[in-house]
CSV table of C-alpha atoms and ligand atoms in Angstrom, one decimal:
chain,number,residue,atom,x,y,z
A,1,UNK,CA,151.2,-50.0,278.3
A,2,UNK,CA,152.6,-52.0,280.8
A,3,UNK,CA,156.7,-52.2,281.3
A,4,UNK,CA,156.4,-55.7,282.3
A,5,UNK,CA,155.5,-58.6,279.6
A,6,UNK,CA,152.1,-59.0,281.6
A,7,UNK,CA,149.2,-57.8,280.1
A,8,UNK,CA,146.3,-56.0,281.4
A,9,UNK,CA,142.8,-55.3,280.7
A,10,UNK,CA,140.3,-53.5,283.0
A,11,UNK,CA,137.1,-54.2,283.0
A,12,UNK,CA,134.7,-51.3,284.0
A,13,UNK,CA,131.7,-52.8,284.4
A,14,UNK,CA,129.5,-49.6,284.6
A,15,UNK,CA,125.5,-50.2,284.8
A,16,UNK,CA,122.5,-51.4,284.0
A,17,UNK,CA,123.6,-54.8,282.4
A,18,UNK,CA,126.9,-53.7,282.1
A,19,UNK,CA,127.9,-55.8,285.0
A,20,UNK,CA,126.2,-58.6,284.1
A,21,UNK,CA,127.8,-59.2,280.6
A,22,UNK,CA,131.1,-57.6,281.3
A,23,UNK,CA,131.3,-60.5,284.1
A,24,UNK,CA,130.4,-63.4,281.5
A,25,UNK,CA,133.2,-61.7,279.2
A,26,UNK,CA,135.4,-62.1,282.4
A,27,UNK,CA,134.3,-65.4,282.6
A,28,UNK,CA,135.4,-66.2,279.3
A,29,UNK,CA,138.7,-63.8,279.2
A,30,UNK,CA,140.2,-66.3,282.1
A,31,UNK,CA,139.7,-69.2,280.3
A,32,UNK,CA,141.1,-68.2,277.3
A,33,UNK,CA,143.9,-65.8,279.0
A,34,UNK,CA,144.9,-67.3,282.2
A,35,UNK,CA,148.1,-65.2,281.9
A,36,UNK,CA,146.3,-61.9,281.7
A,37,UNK,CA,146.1,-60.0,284.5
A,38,UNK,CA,142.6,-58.6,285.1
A,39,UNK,CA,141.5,-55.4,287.3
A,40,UNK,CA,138.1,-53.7,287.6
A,41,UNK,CA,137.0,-50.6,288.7
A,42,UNK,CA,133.5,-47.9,289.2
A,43,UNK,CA,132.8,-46.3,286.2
A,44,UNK,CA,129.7,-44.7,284.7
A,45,UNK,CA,126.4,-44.1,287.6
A,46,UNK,CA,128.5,-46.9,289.9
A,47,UNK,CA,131.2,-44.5,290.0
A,48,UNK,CA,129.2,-41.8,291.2
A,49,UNK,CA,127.1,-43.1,293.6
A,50,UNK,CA,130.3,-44.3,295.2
A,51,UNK,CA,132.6,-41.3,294.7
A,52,UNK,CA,130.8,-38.3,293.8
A,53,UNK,CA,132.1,-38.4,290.0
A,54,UNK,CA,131.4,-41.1,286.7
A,55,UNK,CA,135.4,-40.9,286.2
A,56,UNK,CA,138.0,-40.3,288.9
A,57,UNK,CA,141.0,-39.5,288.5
A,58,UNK,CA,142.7,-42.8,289.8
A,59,UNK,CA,140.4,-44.7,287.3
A,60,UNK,CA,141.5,-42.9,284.6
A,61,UNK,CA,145.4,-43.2,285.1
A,62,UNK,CA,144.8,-47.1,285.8
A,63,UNK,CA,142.9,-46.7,282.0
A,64,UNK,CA,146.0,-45.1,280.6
A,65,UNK,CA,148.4,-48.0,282.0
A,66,UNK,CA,146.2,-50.8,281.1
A,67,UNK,CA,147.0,-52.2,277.5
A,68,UNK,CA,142.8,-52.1,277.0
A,69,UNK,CA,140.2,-51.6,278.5
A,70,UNK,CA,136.7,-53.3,278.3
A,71,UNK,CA,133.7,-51.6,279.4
A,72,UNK,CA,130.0,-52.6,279.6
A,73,UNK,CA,127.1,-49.9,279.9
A,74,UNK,CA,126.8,-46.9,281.6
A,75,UNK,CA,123.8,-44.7,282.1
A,76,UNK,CA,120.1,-45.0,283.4
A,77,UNK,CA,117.2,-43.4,284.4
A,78,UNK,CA,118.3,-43.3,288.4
A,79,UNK,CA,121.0,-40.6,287.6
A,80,UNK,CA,118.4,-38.2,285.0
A,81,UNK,CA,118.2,-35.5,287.6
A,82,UNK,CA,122.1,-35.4,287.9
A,83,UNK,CA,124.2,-32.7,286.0
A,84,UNK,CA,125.5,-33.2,282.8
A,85,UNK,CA,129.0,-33.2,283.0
A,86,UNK,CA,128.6,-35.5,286.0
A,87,UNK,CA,126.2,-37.8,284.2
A,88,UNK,CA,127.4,-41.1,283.9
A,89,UNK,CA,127.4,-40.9,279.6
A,90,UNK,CA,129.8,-38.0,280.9
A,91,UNK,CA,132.4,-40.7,282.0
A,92,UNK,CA,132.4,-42.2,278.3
A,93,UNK,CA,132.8,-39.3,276.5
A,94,UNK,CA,135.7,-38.4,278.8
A,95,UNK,CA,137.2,-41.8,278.4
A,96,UNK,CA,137.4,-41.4,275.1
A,97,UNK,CA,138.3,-38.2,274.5
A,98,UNK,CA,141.2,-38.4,276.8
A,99,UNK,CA,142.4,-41.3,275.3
A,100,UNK,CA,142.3,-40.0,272.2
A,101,UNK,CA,140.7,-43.2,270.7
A,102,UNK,CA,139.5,-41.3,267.8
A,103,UNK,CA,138.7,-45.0,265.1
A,104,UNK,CA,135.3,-46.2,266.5
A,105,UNK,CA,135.6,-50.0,264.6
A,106,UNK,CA,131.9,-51.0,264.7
A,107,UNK,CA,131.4,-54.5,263.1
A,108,UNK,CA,127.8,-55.6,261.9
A,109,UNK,CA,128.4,-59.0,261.1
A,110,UNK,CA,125.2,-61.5,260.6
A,111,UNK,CA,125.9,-65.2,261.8
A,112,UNK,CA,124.7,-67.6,259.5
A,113,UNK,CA,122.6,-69.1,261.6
A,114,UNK,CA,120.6,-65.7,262.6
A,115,UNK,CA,119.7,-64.9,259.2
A,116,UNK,CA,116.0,-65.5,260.5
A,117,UNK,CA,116.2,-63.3,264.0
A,118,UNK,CA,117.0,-60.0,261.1
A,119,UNK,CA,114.1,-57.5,261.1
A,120,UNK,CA,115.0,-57.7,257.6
A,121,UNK,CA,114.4,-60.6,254.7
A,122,UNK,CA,116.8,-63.4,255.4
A,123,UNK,CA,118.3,-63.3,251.9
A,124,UNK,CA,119.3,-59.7,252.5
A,125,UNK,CA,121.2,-60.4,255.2
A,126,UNK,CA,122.5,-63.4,255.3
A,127,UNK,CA,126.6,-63.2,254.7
A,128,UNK,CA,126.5,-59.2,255.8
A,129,UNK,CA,129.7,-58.0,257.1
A,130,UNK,CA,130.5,-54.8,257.2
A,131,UNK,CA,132.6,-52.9,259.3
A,132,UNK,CA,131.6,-49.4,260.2
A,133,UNK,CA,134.6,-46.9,261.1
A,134,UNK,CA,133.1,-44.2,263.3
A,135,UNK,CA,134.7,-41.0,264.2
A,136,UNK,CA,134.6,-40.7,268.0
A,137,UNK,CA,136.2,-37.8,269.5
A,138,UNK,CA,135.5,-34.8,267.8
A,139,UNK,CA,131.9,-33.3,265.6
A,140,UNK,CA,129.0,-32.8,267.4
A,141,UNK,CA,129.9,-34.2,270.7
A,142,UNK,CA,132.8,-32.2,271.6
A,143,UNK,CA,132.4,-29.1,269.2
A,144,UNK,CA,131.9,-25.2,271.3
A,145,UNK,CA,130.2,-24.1,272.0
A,146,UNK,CA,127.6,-26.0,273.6
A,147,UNK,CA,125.5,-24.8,276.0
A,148,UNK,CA,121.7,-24.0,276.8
A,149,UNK,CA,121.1,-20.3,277.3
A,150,UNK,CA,118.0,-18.2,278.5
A,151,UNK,CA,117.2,-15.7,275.4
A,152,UNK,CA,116.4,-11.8,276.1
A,153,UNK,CA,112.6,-12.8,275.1
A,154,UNK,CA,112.9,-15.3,277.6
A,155,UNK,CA,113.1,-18.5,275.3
A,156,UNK,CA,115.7,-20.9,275.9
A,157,UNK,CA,118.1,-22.2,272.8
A,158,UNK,CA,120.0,-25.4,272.9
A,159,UNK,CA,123.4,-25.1,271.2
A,160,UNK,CA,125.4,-27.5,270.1
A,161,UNK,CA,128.3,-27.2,267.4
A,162,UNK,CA,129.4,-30.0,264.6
A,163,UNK,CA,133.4,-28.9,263.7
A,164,UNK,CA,135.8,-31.2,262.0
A,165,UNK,CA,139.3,-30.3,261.3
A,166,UNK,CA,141.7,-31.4,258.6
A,167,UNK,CA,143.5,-33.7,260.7
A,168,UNK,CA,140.8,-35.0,262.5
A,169,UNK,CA,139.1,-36.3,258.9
A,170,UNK,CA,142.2,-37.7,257.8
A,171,UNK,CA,143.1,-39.7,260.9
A,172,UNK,CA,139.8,-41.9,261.1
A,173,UNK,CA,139.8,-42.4,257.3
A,174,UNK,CA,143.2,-43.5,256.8
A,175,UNK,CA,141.9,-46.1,259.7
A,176,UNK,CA,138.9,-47.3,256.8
A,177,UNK,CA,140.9,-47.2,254.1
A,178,UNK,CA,143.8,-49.7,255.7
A,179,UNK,CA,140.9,-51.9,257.1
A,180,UNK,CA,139.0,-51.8,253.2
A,181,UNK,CA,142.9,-53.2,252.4
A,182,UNK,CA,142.4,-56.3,254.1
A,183,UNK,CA,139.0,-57.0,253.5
A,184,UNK,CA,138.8,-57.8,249.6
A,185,UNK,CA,135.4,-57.3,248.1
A,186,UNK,CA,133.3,-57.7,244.9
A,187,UNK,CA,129.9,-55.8,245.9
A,188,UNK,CA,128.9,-52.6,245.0
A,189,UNK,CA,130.3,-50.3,247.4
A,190,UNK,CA,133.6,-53.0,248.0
A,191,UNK,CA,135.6,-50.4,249.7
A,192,UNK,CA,135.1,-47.2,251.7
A,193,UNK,CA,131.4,-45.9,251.9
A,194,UNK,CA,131.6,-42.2,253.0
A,195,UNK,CA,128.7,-40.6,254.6
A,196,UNK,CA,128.3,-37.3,255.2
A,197,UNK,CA,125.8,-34.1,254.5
A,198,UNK,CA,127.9,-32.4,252.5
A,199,UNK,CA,124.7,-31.2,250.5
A,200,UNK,CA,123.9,-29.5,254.2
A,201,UNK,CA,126.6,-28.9,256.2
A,202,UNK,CA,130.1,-27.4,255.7
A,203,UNK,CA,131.6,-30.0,258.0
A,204,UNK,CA,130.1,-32.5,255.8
A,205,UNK,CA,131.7,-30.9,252.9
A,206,UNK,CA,135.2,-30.9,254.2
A,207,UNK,CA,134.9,-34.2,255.5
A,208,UNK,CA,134.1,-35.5,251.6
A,209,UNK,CA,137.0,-33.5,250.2
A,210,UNK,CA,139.2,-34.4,252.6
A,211,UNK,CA,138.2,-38.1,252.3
A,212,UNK,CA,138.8,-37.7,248.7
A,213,UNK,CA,142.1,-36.0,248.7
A,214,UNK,CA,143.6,-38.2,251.0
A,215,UNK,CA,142.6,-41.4,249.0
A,216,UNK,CA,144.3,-39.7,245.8
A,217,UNK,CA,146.9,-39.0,248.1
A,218,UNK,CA,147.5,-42.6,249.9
A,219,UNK,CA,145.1,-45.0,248.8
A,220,UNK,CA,144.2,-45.2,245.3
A,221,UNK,CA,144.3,-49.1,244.9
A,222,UNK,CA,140.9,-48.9,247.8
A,223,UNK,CA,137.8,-48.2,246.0
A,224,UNK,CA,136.0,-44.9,247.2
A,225,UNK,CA,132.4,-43.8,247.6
A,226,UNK,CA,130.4,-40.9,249.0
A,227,UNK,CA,126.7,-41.6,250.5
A,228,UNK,CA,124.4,-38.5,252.0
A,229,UNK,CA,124.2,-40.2,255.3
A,230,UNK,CA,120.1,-40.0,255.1
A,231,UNK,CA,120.7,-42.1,252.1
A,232,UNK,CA,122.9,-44.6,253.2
A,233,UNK,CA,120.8,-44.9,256.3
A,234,UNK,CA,118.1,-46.2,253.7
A,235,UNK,CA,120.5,-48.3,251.9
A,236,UNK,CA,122.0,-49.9,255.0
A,237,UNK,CA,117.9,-51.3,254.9
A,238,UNK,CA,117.4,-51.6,251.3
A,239,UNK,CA,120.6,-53.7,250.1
A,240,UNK,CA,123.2,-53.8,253.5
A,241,UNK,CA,125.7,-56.6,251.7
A,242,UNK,CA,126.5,-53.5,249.6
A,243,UNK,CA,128.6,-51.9,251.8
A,244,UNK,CA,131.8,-52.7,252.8
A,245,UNK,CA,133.3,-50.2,255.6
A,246,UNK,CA,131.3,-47.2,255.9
A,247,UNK,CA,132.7,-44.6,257.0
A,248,UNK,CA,130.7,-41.6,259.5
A,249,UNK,CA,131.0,-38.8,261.5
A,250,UNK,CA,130.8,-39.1,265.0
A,251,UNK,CA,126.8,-38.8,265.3
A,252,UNK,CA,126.2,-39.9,261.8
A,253,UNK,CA,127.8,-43.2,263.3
A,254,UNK,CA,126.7,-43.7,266.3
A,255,UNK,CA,123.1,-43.3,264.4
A,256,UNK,CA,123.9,-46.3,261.4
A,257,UNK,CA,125.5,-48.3,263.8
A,258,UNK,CA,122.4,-49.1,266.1
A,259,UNK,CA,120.7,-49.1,262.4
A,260,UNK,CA,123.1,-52.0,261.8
A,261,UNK,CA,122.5,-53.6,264.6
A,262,UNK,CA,119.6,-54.3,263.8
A,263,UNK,CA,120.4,-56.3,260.3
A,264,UNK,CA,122.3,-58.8,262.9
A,265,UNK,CA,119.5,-59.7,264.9
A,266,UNK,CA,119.9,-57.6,267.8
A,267,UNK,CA,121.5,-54.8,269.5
A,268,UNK,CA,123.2,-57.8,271.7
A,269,UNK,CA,125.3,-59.0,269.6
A,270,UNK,CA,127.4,-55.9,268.6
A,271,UNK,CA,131.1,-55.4,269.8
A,272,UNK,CA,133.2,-52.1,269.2
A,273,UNK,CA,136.6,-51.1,269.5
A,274,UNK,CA,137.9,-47.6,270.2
A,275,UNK,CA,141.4,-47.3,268.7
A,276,UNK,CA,143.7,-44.3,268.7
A,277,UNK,CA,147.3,-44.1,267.3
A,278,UNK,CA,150.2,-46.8,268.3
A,279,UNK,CA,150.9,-47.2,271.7
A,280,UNK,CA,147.6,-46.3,273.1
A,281,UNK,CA,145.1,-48.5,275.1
A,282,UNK,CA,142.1,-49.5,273.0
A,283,UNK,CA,138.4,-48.8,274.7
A,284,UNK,CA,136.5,-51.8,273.3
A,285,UNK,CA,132.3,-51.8,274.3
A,286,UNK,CA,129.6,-53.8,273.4
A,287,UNK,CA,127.2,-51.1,271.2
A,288,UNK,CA,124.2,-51.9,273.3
A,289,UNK,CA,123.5,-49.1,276.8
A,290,UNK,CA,122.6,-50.2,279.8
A,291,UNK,CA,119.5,-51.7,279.0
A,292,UNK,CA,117.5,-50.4,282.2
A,293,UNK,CA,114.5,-52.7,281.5
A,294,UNK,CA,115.8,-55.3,281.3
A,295,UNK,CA,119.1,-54.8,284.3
A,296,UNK,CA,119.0,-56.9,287.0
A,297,UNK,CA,116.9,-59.9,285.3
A,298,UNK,CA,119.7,-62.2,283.8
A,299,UNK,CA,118.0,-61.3,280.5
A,300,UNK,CA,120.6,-59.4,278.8
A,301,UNK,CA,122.7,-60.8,275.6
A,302,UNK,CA,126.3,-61.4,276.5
A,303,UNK,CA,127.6,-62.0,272.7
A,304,UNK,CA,128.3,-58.3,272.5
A,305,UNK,CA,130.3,-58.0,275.6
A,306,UNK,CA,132.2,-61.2,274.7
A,307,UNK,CA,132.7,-60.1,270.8
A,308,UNK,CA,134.1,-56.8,272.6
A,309,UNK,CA,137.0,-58.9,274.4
A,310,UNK,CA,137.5,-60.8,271.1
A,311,UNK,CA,138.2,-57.5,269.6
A,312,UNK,CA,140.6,-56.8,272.4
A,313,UNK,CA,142.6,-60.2,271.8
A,314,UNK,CA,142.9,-59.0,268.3
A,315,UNK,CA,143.5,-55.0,268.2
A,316,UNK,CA,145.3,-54.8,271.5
A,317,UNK,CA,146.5,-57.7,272.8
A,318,UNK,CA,148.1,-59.2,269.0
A,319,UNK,CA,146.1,-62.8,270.5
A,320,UNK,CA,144.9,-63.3,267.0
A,321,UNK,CA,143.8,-67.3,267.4
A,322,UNK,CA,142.2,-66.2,271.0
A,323,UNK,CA,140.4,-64.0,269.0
A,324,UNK,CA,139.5,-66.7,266.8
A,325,UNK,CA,138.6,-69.4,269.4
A,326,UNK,CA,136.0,-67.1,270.9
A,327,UNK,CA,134.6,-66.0,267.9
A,328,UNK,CA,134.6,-69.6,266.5
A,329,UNK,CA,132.9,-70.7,270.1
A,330,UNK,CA,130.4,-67.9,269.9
A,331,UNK,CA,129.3,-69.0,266.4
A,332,UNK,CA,129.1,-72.8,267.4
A,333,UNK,CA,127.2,-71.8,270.5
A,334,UNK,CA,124.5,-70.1,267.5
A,335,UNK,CA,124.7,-73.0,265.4
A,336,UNK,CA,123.5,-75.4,268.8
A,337,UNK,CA,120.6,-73.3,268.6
A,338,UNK,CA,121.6,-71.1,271.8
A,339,UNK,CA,119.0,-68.2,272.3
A,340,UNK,CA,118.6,-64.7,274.8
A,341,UNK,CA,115.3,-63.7,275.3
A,342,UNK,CA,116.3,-60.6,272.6
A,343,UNK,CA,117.2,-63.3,269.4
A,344,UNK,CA,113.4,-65.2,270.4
A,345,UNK,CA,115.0,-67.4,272.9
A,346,UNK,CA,114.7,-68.3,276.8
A,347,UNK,CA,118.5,-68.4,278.0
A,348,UNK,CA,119.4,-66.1,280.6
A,349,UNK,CA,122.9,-64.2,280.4
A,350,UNK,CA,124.9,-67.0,282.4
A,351,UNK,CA,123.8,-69.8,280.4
A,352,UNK,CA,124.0,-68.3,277.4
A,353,UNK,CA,127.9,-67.6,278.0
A,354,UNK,CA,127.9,-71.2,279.5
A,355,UNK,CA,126.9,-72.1,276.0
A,356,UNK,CA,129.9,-70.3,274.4
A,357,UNK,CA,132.3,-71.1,277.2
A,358,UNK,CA,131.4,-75.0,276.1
A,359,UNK,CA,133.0,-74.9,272.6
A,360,UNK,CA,136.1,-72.6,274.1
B,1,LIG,P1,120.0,-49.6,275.2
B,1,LIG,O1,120.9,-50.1,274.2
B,1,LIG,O2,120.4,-49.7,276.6
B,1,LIG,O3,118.6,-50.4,275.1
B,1,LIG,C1,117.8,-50.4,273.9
B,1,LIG,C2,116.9,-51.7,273.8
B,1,LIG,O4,117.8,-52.8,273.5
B,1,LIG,C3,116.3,-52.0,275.1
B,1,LIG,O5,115.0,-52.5,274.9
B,1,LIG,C4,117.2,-53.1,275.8
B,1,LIG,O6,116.5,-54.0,276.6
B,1,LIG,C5,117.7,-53.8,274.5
B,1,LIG,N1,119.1,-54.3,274.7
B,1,LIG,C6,120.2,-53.6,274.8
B,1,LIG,N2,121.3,-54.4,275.1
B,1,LIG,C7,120.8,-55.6,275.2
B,1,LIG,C8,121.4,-56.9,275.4
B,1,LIG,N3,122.7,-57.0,275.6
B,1,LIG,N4,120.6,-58.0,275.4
B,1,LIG,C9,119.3,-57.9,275.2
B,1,LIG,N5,118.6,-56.7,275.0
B,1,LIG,C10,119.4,-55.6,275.0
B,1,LIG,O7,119.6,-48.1,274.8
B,1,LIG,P2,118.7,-47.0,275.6
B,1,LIG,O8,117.6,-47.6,276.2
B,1,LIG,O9,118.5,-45.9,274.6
B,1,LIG,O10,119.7,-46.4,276.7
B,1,LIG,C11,119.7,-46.8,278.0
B,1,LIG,C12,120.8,-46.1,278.8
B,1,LIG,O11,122.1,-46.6,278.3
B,1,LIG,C13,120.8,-44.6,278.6
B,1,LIG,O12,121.2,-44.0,279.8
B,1,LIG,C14,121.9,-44.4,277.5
B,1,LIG,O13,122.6,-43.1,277.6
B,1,LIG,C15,122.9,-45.5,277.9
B,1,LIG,N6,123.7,-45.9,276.8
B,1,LIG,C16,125.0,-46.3,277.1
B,1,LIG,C17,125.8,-46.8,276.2
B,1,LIG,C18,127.2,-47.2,276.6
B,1,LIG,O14,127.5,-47.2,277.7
B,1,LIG,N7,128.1,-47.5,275.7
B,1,LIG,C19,125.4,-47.0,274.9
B,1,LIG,C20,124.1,-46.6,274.5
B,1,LIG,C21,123.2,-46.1,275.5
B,2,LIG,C1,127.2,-45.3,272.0
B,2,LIG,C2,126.3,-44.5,272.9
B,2,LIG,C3,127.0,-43.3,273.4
B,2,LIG,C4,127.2,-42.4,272.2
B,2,LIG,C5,126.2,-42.5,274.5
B,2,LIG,C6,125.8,-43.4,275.7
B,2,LIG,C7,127.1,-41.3,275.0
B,2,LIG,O1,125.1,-44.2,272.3
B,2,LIG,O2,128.3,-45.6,272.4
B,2,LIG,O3,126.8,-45.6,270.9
B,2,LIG,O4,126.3,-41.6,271.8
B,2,LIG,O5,128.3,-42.4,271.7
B,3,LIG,MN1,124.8,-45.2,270.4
């Protein structure tokens, strides 16, 4: 946080695409926010190509001063050769975890008027909303040890270790339950959708009994439910307007969410927000990498980028009618019949956001 009244959002524009769209949310963030003061800086393979590192140090105390932070893509198939922890997905999973933004938010919400760009049957998506919470600092990603050893017989074993505390449970899902508060529902799962393994895993089965004492604890008035996460990955396909928030581990979410993506038309179109406790800078990110196949062409959906700095106006930045006016400008720009290459149309990434930009 700043000490001043200024606020400020860094943009770290990473790869791929990520500069591309994080410019058109730029684009968009000094119309809307003239008063905002903007920085950027190397992040992801940029970062290391320039400096050696995907995250510098200097980057990440100007991360921990900004009030958020908005980030494109970072990753691609230039840096494959390079070592893990200096890997450019390194710099992400450092970001986060530093900043403790533990509350992935992870909305999958299906404009009206791409009902017919779904992979799915129109009718079964049309009004979807649903707002995934993933957990994004701990499980799978972070747990020890994790490691790739050389065997006596010579084999090599991959290790990697899913751990969950207490604390850690009960932090994210007091996050879903508080968001099932304000979003009042009548379908069948109309509050919290918990996934897990718990059949499978131990983690899994902490993670449901923790979910469940801590909503007899706090948050009776929310309805609960628990989904084997192979399940609800089939009934995010079968009947998606079911769900409400669902809930998810760190991996089990990252997994749904692309699912989800899908239901909205396309990977392009999903924002996220990283939120930790009071006080702390949000990491918001469109869901979508670096796209490497498409980098470079002016091909890329912007939506997801620009949906991102909506979030910000509204979870970091208390601009609640920005946050509207983009996401009402976004919508129009659908409605006009305004089309990537990704949702079956021929805009490129500028005039796309030039659409938008029109109804700001
Ligand atoms: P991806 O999301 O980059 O691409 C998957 C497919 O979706 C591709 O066909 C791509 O062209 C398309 N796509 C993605 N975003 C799009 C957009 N905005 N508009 C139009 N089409 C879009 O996933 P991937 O190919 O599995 O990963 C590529 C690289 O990105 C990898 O290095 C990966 O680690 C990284 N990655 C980074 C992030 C992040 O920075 N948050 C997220 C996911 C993947
Ligand atoms: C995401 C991405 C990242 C993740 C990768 C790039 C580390 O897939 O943000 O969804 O797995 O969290
Ligand atoms: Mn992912």
């Amino acid at each position: 946080m700043t000490s001043t009244n200024v606020q400020t959002l860094l943009l770290l524009p990473g790869d791929g695409i990520g500069p591309e769209v994080t410019e058109e949310a730029r684009r968009v963030a000094v119309h809307v926010a003239p008063d905002l003061q903007i920085d950027s800086a190397f992040f992801g393979g940029a970062s290391y190509d320039q400096f050696g590192t995907p995250l510098t140090e200097a980057v990440m105390a100007q991360a921990r001063s900004s009030d958020a932070i908005l980030m494109g893509a970072v990753g691609g198939p230039k840096w494959d050769g390079v070592a893990r922890d200096k890997r450019p997905e390194a710099a992400l999973l450092a970001m986060r975890k530093n900043l403790d933004v533990y509350a992935n938010l992870r909305p999958a919400f299906c404009f009206p008027s791409l009902a017919g760009a779904s992979a799915l049957k129109k009718e079964l998506v049309e009004g979807l909303d649903i707002m995934i919470v993933r957990e994004l600092t701990s499980g799978v990603y972070f747990g020890q040890p994790k490691t790739i050893e050389t065997l006596a017989n010579g084999e090599r074993r991959g290790v990697d270790t899913q751990s969950y505390t207490t604390s850690e449970i009960r932090r994210v899902a007091a996050r879903a339950f508080e968001l099932a508060r304000g979003r009042v529902r009548t379908s069948k799962f109309a509050g919290v959708l918990s996934c897990e393994k718990s059949n499978v895993m131990d983690s899994g089965l902490l993670w449901r009994e923790e979910v469940t004492r801590l909503h007899a604890e706090q948050y009776g008035d929310v309805k609960l439910d628990h989904m084997l996460a192979d399940a609800a990955a089939m009934h995010l396909v079968k009947a998606p307007k079911d769900i409400n928030v669902l809930l998810a581990d760190n991996l089990f979410g990252d997994i749904l969410s692309d699912e989800a993506a899908m239901l909205t038309g396309s990977i392009g179109m999903l924002p996220s927000a990283a939120l930790g406790d009071p006080g702390v800078p949000g990491l918001y990110e469109p869901v979508h990498g670096s796209a490497p196949d498409i980098a470079g062409k002016g091909l890329a959906n912007p939506i997801a980028a620009i949906l991102s700095l909506e979030m910000v106006m509204r979870w970091s930045l208390g601009r609640p009618e920005t946050a509207d006016r983009i996401f009402n400008a976004v919508n129009k720009a659908l409605v006009d019949g305004a089309r990537t290459a990704d949702l079956g149309g021929s805009m490129s990434t500028r005039q796309m956001a030039d659409a938008i930009m029109k109804h700001l």
